[in-house]
Structure formats: structure tokens, C-alpha cells
CSV table of C-alpha atoms in Angstrom, one decimal:
chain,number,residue,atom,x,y,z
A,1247,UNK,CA,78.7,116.7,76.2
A,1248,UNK,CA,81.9,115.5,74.7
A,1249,UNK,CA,81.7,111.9,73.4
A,1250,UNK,CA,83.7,109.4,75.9
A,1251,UNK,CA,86.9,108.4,75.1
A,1252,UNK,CA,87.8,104.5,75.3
A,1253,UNK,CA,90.7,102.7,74.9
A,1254,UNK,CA,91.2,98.6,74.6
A,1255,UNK,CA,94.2,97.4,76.6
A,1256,UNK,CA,94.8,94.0,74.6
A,1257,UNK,CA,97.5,91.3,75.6
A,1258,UNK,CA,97.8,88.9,72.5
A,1259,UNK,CA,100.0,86.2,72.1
A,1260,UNK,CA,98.5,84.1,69.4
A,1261,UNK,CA,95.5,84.2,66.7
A,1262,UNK,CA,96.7,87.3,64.7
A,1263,UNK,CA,93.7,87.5,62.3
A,1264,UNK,CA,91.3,87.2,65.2
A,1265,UNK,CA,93.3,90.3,67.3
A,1266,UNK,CA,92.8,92.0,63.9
A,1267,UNK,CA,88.9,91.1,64.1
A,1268,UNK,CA,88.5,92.6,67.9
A,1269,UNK,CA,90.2,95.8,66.5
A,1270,UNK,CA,88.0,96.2,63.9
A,1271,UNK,CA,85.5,95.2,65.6
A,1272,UNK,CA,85.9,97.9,68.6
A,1273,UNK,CA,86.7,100.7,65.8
A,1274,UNK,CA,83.8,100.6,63.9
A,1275,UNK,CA,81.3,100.5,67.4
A,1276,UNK,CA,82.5,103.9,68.9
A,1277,UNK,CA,84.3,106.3,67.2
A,1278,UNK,CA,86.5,107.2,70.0
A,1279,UNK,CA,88.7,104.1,70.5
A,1280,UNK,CA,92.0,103.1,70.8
A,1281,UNK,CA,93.1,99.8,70.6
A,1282,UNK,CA,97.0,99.3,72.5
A,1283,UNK,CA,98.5,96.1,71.9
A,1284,UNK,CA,100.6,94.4,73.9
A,1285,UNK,CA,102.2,90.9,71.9
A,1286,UNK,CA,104.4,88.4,73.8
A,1287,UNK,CA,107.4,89.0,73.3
A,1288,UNK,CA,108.0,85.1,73.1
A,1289,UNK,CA,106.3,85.1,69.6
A,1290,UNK,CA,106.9,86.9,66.6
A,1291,UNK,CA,104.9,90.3,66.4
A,1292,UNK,CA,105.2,90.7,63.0
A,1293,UNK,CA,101.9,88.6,62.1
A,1294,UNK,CA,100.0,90.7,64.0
A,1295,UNK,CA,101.6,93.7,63.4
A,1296,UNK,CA,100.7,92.5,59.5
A,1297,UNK,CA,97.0,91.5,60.3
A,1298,UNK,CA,96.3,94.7,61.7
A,1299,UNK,CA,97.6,97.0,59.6
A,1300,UNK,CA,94.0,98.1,58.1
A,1301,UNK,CA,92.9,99.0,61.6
A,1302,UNK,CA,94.9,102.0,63.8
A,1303,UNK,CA,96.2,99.6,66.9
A,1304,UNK,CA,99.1,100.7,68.4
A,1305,UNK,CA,101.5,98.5,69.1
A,1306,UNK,CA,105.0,99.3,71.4
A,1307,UNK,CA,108.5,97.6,71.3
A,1308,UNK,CA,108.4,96.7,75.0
A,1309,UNK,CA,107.1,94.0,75.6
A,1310,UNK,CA,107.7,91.4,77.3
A,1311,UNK,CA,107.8,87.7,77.7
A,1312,UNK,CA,104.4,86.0,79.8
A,1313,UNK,CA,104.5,83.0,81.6
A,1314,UNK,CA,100.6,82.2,82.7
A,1315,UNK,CA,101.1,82.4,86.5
A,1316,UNK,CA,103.9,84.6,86.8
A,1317,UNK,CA,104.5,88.0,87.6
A,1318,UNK,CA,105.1,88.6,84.1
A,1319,UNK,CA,101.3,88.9,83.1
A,1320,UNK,CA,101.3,92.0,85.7
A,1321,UNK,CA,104.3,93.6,83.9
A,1322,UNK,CA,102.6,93.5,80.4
A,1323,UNK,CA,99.4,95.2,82.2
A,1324,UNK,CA,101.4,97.4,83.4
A,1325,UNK,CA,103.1,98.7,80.4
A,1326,UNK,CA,99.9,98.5,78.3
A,1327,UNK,CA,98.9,101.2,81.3
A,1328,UNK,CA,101.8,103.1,81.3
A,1329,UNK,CA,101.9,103.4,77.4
A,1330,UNK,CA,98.0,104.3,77.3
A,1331,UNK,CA,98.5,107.5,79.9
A,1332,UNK,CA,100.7,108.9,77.4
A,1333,UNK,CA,97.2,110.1,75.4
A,1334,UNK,CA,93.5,110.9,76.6
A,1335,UNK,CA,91.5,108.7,77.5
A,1336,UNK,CA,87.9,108.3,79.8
A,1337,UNK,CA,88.2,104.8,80.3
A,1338,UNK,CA,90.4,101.3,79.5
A,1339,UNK,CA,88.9,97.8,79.3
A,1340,UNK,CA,91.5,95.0,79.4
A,1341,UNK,CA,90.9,92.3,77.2
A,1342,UNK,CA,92.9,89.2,75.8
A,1343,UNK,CA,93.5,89.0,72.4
A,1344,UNK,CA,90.9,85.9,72.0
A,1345,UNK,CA,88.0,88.3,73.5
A,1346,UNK,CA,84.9,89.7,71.1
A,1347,UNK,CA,82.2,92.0,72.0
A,1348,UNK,CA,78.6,90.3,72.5
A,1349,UNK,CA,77.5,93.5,72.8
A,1350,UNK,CA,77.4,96.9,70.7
A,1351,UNK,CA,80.1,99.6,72.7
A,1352,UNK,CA,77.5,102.1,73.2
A,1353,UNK,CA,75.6,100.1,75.6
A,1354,UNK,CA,78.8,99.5,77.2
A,1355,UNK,CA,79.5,103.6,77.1
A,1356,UNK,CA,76.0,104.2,78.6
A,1357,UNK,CA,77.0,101.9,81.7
A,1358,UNK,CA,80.2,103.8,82.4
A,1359,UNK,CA,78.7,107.0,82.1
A,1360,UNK,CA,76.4,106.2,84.7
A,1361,UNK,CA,79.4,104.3,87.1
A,1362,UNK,CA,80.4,108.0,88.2
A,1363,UNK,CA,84.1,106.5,88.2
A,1364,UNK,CA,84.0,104.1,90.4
A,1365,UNK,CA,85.0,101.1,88.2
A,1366,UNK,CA,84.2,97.2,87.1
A,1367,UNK,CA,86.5,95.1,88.8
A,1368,UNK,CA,85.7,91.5,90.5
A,1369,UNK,CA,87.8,91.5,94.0
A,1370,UNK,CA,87.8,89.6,96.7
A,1371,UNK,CA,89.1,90.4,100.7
A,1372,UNK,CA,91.7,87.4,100.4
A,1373,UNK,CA,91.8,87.4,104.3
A,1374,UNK,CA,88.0,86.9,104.7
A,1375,UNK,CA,86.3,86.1,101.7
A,1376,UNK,CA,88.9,84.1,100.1
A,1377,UNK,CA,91.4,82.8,102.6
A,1378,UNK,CA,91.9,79.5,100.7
A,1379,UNK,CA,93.8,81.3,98.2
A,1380,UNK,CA,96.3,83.0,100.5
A,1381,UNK,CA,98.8,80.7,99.9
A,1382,UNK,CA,99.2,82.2,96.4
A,1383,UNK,CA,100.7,85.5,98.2
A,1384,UNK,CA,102.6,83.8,101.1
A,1385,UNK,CA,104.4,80.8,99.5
A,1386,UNK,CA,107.2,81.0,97.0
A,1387,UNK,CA,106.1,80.3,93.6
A,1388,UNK,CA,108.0,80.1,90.0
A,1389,UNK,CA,106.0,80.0,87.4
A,1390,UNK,CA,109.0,80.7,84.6
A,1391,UNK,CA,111.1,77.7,86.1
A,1392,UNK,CA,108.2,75.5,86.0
A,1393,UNK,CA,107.8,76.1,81.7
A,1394,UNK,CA,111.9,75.9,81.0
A,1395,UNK,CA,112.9,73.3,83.6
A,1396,UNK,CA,109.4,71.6,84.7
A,1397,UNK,CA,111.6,69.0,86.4
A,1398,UNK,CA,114.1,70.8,88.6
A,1399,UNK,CA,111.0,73.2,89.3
A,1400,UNK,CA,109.6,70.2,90.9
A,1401,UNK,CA,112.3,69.5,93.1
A,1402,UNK,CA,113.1,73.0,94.2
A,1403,UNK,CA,108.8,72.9,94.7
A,1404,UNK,CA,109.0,70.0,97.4
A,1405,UNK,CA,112.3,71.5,98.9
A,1406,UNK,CA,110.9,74.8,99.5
A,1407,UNK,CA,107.4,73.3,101.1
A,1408,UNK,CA,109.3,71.6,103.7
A,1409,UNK,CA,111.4,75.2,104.8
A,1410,UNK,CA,109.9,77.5,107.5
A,1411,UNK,CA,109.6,79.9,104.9
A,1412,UNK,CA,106.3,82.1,105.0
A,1413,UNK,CA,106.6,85.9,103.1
A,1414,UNK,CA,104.3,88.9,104.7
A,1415,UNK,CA,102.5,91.7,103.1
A,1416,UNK,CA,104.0,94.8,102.9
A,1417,UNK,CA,103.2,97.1,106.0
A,1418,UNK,CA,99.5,98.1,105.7
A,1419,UNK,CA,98.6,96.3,102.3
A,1420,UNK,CA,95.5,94.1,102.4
A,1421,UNK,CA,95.7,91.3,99.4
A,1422,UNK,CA,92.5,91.2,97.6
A,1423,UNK,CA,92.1,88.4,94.5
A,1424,UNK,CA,89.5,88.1,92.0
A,1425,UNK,CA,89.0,88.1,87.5
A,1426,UNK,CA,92.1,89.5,86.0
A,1427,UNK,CA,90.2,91.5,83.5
A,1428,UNK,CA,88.5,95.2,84.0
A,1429,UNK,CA,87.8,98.0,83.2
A,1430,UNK,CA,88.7,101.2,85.1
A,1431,UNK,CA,88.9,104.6,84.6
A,1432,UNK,CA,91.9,107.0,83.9
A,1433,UNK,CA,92.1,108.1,87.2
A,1434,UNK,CA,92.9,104.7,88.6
A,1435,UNK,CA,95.5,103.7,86.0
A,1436,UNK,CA,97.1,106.9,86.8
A,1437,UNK,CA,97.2,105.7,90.6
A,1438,UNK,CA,98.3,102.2,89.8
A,1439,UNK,CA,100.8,103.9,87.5
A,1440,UNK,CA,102.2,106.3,90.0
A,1441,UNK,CA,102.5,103.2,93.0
A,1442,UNK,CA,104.6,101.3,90.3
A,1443,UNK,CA,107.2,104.2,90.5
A,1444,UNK,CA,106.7,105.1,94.0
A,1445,UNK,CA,106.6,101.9,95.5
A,1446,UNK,CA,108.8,99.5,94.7
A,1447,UNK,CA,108.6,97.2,97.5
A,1448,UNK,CA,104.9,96.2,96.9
A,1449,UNK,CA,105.8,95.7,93.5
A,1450,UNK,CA,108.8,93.2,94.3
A,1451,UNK,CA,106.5,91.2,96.8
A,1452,UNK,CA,104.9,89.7,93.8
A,1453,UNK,CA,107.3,88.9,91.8
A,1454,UNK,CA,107.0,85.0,94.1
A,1455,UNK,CA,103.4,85.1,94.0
A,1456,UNK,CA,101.3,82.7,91.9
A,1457,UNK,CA,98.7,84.4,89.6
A,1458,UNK,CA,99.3,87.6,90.9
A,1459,UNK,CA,97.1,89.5,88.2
């Protein structure tokens, strides 16, 4: 039986000897891993770039700039996806570049390999088993103006709570909410991948939302 193939989807944005750490960490468990890095693009990669360079992490020139809250921490998932399809892989786990194994990889390899693909994913029917949090998907929500202008964000915050203002769902999607961290096989990335390209509209309706990871 082939051995599985892994591979880390890491967003870092500080802590470059500790990123370093996980890598090494994650090589010499299994083999079969690939570490893909994604660094803020706010802070200067080449510290990590330099931590890392006695471990085989891949690191591409596309990042982008995350504001905790914003749509921004779904676009640096998605391109750590995007850029992981573009070699094999069984599985991806995404983890932050502060995480570290309390566990050996094989055990964790011996769990997938008896998942039969379905995935590890905490979610959550927003409508009926978390309809407190609805308001993250149906209000307006700026996350980037509330780091660069905390103050006008404010304002433009109480303005827009006293507007009519309500946005829907695109037709036929169900909002579900849970952890922002997984792990999911190919076959799924290649399906989020694929509704990135394909359709657009879902992926603009949460560009407003609050913690839309």
C-alpha cells in the first residue's frame, strides 16, 4: 500500500524560528510531507524564509495581507489550497504558524486512513444550531478599516446599524460556522478550489462578513 501523502497548509505571520520548529518537526514524523507556507504579506518574509532554509517548506510570492476578521484570512487559505493542488497530495491539515504536534504524525495518518475521506472539520448549521452568530453573515462588517482608521470605522459602524440594511445568502447556500482549522482531503480542496473559479458571487458575499473563515 503506498505510504499517504500529507501536506501542512501553514499561515505564519510572526515567530520565524518557531515556524522553522513545526517544519522540522512535521518532516522528521512522516516521511511524506510537505510543508506550504503562507507569510503575511504585511511582515517581512525574509526571516522566515532564513529560519527555514534547513527544512524543504515551500514558500510562494503571493501572499497576501491578513487582517484577523476579515475576508483576507479566507484568501490566504485559499491560495495555500490553490498552490498545494499543483502537486500530490492524500491529505492537508491547516495550521497556524504558532501550532506543534502533541502527537507523533503516524497516529494522526492511522486516523485518516480509517476516515474513508470524509474529513475533520468542526461546523455548525448557523440557522439552527448557531443562530446567534448570524449576524456575522448578514450585517456589514470591515475588519481592514477597523485596524487603519479604528475611529472612522467606528462611526461608519453606528451609521450602518441604524440603515435597513440586511445582505441574503446566495440562492441555495446554507451558512454553516465553526473552528477555522482542518484537515481535509484532496478531493475537497479540489472542490473548494473549483467553486472559487466558478462561483464568484458566493465568494464576493463574504468579503462584508465578520470572521468568515
Amino acid at each position: 500500500r503506498p505510504r499517504m501523502q500529507l501536506v501542512a497548509l501553514i499561515a505564519a505571520h510572526r515567530e520565524p524560528e518557531q515556524l522553522a520548529r513545526l517544519v522540522r518537526r512535521l518532516e522528521s514524523s512522516w516521511p511524506d510531507v510537505r510543508a506550504v507556507v503562507h507569510i503575511d504579506r504585511s511582515v517581512d518574509e525574509a526571516p522566515f524564509r532564513e529560519a527555514c532554509q534547513s527544512t524543504s517548506a515551500e514558500f510562494f510570492p503571493h501572499g497576501v495581507s491578513v487582517y484577523w476578521g476579515h475576508d483576507s484570512q479566507v484568501e490566504a487559505q485559499l491560495r495555500l489550497i490553490e498552490e498545494a493542488l499543483k502537486k500530490p497530495f492524500d491529505w492537508a491539515v491547516l495550521l497556524s504558524g504558532q501550532c506543534y504536534p502533541i502527537q507523533p504524525l503516524p497516529a494522526l495518518v492511522e486516523r485518516l486512513a480509517a476516515d474513508e475521506g470524509s474529513g475533520c472539520i468542526d461546523i455548525r448549521h448557523v440557522a439552527t444550531e448557531w443562530p446567534e452568530q448570524e449576524f456575522r453573515f448578514s450585517g456589514y462588517h470591515m475588519a481592514r478599516l477597523r485596524v487603519r482608521a479604528p475611529r472612522t470605522h467606528e462611526l461608519v459602524r453606528r451609521v450602518i446599524k441604524r440603515l435597513p440594511l440586511r445582505r441574503e445568502p446566495p440562492d441555495g447556500v446554507e451558512f454553516y460556522g465553526g473552528s477555522a482549522w482542518w484537515c481535509l482531503p484532496r478531493t475537497t480542496l479540489k472542490i473548494i478550489a473549483n467553486s472559487r473559479r466558478e462561483n464568484r458571487k458566493l465568494r464576493r458575499s463574504f468579503r462584508w462578513t465578520l470572521c468568515a473563515d
